[in-house]
Tab-separated table of C-alpha atoms in Angstrom:
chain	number	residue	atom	x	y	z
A	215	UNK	CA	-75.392	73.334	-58.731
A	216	UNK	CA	-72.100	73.678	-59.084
A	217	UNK	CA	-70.490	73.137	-62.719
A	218	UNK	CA	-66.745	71.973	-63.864
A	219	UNK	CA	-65.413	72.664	-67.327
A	220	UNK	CA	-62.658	70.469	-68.420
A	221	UNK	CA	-61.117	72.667	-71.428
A	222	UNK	CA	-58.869	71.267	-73.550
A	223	UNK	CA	-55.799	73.914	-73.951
A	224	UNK	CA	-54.383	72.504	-76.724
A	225	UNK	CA	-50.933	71.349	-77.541
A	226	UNK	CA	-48.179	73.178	-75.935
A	227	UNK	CA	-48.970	76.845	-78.217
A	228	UNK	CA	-51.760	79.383	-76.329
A	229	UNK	CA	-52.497	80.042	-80.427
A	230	UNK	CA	-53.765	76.428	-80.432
A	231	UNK	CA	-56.980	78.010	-78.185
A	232	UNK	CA	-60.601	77.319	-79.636
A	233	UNK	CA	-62.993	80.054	-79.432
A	234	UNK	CA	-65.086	77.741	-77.694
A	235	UNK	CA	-61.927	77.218	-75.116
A	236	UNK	CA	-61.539	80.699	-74.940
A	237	UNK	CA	-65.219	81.628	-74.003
A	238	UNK	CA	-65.300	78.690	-71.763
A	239	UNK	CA	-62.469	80.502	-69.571
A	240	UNK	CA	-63.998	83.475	-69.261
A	241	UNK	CA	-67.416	81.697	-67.330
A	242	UNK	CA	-64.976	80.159	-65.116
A	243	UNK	CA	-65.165	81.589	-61.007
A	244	UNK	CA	-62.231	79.372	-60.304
A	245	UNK	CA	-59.264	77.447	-61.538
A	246	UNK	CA	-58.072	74.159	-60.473
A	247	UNK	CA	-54.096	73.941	-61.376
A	248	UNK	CA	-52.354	70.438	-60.503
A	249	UNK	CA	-48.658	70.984	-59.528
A	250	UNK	CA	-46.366	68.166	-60.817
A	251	UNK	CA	-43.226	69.663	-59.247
A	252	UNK	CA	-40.293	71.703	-60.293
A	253	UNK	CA	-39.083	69.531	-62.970
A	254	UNK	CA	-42.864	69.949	-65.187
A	255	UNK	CA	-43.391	73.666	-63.654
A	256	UNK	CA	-43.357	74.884	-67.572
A	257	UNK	CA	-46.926	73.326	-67.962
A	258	UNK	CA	-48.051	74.920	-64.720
A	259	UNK	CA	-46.900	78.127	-65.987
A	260	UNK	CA	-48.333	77.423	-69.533
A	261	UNK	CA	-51.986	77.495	-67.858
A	262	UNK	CA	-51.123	80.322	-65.869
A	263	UNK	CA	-50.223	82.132	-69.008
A	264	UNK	CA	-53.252	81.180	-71.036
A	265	UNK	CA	-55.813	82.848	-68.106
A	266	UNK	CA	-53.722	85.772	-68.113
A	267	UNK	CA	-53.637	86.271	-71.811
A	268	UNK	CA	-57.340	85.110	-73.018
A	269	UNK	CA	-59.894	85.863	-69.562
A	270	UNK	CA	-60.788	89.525	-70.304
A	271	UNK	CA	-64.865	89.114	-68.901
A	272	UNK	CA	-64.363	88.206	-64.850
A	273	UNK	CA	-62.130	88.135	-61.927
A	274	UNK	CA	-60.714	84.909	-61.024
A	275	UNK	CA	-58.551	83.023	-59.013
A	276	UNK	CA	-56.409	80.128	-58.761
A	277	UNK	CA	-56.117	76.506	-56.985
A	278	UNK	CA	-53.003	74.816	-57.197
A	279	UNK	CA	-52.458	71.531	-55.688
A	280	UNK	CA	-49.400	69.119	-55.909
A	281	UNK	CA	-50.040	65.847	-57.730
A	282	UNK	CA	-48.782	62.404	-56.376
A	283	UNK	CA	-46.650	60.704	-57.817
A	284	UNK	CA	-47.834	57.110	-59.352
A	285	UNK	CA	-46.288	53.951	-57.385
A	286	UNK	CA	-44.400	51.807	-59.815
A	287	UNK	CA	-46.825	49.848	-61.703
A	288	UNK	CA	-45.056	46.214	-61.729
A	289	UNK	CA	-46.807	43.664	-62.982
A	290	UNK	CA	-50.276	45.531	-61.630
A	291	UNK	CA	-50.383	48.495	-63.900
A	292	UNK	CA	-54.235	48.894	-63.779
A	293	UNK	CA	-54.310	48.827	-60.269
A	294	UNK	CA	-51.578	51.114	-59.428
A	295	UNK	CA	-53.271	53.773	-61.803
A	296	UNK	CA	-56.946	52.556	-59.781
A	297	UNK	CA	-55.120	54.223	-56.383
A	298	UNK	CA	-53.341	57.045	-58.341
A	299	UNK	CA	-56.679	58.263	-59.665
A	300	UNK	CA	-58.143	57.560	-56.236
A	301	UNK	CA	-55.623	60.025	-54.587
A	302	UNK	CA	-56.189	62.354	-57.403
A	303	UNK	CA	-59.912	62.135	-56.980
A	304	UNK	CA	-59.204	63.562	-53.522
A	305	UNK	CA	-57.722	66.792	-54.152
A	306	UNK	CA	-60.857	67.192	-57.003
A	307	UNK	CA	-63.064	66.711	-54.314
A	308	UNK	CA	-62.011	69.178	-51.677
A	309	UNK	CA	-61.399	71.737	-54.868
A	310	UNK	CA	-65.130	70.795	-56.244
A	311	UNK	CA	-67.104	71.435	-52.234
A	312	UNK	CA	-64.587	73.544	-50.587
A	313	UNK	CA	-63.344	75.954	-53.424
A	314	UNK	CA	-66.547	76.220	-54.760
A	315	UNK	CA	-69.948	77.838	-53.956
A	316	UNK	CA	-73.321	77.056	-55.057
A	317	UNK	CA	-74.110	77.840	-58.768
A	318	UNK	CA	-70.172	78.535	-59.002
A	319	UNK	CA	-68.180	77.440	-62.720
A	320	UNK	CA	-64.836	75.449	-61.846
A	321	UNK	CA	-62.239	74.878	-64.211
A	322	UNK	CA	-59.668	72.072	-64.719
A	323	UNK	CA	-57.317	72.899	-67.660
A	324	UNK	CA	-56.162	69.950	-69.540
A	325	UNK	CA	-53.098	69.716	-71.813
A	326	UNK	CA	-54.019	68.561	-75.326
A	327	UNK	CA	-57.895	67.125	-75.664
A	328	UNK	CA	-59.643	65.802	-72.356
A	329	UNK	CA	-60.839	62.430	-74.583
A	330	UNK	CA	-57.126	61.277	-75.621
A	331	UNK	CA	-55.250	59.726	-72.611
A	332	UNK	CA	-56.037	62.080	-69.793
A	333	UNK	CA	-57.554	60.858	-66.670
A	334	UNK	CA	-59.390	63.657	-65.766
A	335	UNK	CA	-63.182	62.785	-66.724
A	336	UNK	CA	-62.658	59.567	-65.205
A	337	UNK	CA	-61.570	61.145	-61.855
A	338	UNK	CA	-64.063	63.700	-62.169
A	339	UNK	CA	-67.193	60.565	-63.015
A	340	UNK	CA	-65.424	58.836	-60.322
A	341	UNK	CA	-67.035	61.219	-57.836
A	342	UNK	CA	-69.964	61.598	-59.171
A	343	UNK	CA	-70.682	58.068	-59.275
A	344	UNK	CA	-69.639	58.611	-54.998
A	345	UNK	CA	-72.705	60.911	-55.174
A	346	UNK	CA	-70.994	64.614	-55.058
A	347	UNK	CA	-73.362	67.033	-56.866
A	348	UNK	CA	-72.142	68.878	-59.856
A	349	UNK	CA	-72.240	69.215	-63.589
A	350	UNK	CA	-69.347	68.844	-66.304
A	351	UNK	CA	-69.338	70.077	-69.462
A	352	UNK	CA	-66.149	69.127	-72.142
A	353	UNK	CA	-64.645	71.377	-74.129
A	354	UNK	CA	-62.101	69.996	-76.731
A	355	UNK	CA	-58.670	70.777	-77.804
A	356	UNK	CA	-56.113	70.298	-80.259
A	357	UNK	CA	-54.315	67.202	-79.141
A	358	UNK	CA	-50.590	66.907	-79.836
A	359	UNK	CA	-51.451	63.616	-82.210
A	360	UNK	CA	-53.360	66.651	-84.368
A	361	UNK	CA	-49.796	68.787	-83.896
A	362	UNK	CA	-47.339	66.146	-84.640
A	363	UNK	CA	-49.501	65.659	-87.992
A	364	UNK	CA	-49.274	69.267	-89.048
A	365	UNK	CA	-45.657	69.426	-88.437
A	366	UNK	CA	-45.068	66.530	-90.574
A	367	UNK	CA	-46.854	67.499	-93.328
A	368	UNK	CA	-48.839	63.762	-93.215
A	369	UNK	CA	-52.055	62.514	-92.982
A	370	UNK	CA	-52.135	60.160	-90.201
A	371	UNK	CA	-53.670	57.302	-92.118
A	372	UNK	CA	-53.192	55.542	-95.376
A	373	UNK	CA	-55.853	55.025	-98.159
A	374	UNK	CA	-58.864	53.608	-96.800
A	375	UNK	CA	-57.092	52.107	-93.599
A	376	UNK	CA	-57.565	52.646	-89.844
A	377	UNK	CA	-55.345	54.595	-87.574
A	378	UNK	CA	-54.675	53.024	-84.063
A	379	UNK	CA	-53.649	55.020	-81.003
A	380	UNK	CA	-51.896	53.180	-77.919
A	381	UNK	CA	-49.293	53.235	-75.350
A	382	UNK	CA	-45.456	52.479	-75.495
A	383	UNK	CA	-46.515	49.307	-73.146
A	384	UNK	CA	-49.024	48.033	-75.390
A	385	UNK	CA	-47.198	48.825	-78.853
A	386	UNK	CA	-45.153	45.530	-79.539
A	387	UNK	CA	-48.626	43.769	-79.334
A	388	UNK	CA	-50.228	46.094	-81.203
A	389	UNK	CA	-48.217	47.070	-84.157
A	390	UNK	CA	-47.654	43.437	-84.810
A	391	UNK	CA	-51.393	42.819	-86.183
A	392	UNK	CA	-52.738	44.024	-89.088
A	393	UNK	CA	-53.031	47.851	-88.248
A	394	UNK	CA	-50.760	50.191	-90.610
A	395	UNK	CA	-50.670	53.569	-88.698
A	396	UNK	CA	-49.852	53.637	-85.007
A	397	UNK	CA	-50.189	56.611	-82.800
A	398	UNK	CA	-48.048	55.990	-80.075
A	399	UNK	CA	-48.441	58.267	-76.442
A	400	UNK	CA	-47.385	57.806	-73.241
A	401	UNK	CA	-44.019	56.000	-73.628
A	402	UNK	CA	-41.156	56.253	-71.404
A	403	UNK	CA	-39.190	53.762	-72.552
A	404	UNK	CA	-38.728	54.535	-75.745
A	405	UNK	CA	-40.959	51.181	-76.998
A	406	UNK	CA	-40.155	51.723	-81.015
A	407	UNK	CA	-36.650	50.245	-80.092
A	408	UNK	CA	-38.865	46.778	-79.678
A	409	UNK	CA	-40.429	46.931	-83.184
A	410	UNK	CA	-38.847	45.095	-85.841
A	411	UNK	CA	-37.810	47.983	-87.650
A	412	UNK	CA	-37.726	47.063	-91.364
A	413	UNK	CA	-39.904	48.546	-94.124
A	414	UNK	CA	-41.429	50.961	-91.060
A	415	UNK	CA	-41.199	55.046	-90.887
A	416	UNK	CA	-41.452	57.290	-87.884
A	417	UNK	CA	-42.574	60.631	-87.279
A	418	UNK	CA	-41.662	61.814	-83.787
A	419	UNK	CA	-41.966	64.850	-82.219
A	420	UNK	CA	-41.593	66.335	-78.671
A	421	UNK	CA	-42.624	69.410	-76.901
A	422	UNK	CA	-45.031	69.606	-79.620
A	423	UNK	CA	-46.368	73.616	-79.559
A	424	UNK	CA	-43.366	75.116	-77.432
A	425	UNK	CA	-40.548	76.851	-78.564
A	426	UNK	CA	-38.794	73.789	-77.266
A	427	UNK	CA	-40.415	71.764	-80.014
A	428	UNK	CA	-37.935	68.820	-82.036
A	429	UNK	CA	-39.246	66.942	-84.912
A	430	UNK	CA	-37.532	63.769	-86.275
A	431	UNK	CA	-38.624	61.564	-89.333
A	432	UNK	CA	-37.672	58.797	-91.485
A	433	UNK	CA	-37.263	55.070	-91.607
A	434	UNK	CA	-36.844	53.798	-88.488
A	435	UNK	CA	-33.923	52.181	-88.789
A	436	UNK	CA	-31.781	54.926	-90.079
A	437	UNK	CA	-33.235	57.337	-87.324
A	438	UNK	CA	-34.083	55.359	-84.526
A	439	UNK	CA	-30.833	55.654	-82.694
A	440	UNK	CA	-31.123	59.634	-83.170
A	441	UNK	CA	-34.467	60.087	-81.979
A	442	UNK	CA	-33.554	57.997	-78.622
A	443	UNK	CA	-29.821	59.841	-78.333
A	444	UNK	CA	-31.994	63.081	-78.459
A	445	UNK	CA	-34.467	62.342	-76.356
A	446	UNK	CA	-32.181	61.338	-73.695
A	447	UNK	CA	-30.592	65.059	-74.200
A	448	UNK	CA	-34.212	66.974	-74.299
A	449	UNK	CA	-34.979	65.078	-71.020
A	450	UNK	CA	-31.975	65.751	-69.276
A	451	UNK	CA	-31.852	69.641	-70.495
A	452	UNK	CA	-35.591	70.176	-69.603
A	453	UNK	CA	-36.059	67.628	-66.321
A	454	UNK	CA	-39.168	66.259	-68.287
A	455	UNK	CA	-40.369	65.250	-71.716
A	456	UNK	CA	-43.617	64.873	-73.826
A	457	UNK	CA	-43.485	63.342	-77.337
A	458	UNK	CA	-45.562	60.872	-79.093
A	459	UNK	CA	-45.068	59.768	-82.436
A	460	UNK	CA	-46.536	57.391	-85.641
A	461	UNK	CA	-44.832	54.634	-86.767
A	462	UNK	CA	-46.460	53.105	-90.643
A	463	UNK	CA	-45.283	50.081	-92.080
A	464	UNK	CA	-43.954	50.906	-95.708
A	465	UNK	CA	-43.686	46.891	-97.132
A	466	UNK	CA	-45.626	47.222	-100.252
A	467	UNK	CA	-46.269	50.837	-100.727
């Protein structure tokens, strides 16, 4: 049967590599590398890099296919990711039966941790479900929530008290309850601007693991503006960004 390892690369820095990661490259017969275009061609390089430095025990090659873009979610944002995964699902599936051989080892190199807001295991049990024939195995990664933690010198939770991870669209809801310590990925729009931003820190950080890496921290409303003036400068220097950050309430501490 044919067999797919999602590795997770870690972070942004090849040093951020698991053993485990690194002897999961070296069973693989052949990668699968999504293209997101010219303007995110540095993480496309990044897992070009990481086979070249780290597979020392095979010959392999390379896949690369271009990566639609989403539709504009609206007011439907489950269904337009629904079709986005469905066209993704797609290009896995002619990589999976056409790339592959019998008893083959595919690999699909994912950016952080597969488990933390990356759509590939879905895709990948999306076909399976279909009835295509093949085995995954996960390896895990350093995730840039672990990074942004390390660089800040912080534990991400407070004494005794959950940590909650969500999205810039779902943080006004859920930073308004009783949770203390929000993760917050996958935010375009900047969505700490929306939180009332008294007796609250923030640690942000973007390019988390690259030499492009910025790190900003302190009470929201003293930094705020800074973090979204250099943002806007990161983005339009690079053509892309990645950052997450935590945001803890500090009334009664």
């Amino acid at each position: 049967m044919r067999k797919i390892l999602v590795i997770g690369i870690g972070a942004g820095d090849p040093d951020f590599m698991t053993v485990q990661a690194i002897n999961a490259l070296n069973r693989v017969d052949v990668f699968f590398i999504p293209d997101k275009g010219e303007e995110k061609a540095a993480l496309r390089h990044l897992r070009n890099s990481i086979c070249d430095r780290f597979i020392r025990e095979r010959s392999y090659r390379t896949v690369e296919a271009p990566i639609p873009a989403r539709r504009a979610a609206g007011d439907d944002y489950r269904g337009a990711v629904h079709d986005w995964h469905e066209e993704i699902s797609h290009l896995y599936e002619r990589f999976i039966m056409e790339e592959l051989d019998d008893g083959q080892c595919g690999g699909a190199l994912v950016w952080g941790d597969p488990a933390i807001y990356d759509s590939t295991l879905r895709i990948l049990d999306r076909l399976q479900r279909k009835g295509r024939a093949f085995d995954v195995e996960i390896i895990p990664g350093i995730s840039a929530v672990q990074v942004l933690a390390a660089r800040h010198r912080i534990a991400l939770n407070t004494v005794g008290r959950p940590v909650l991870i969500t999205t810039g669209r779902k943080l006004t809801a859920d930073f308004s309850g009783d949770a203390d310590s929000v993760i917050v990925m996958l935010d375009g729009e900047q969505a700490f601007k929306r939180v009332r931003a008294e007796g609250v820190d923030i640690y942000w950080g973007a390019y988390l693991g690259t030499p492009d890496e910025i790190l900003v921290a302190g009470k929201l409303s003293e930094v705020g503006g800074e973090i979204e003036r250099i943002r806007s400068e990161a983005r339009e220097k690079h053509g892309w960004i990645m950052d997450t950050y935590l945001l803890r309430k500090t009334d009664g501490d």
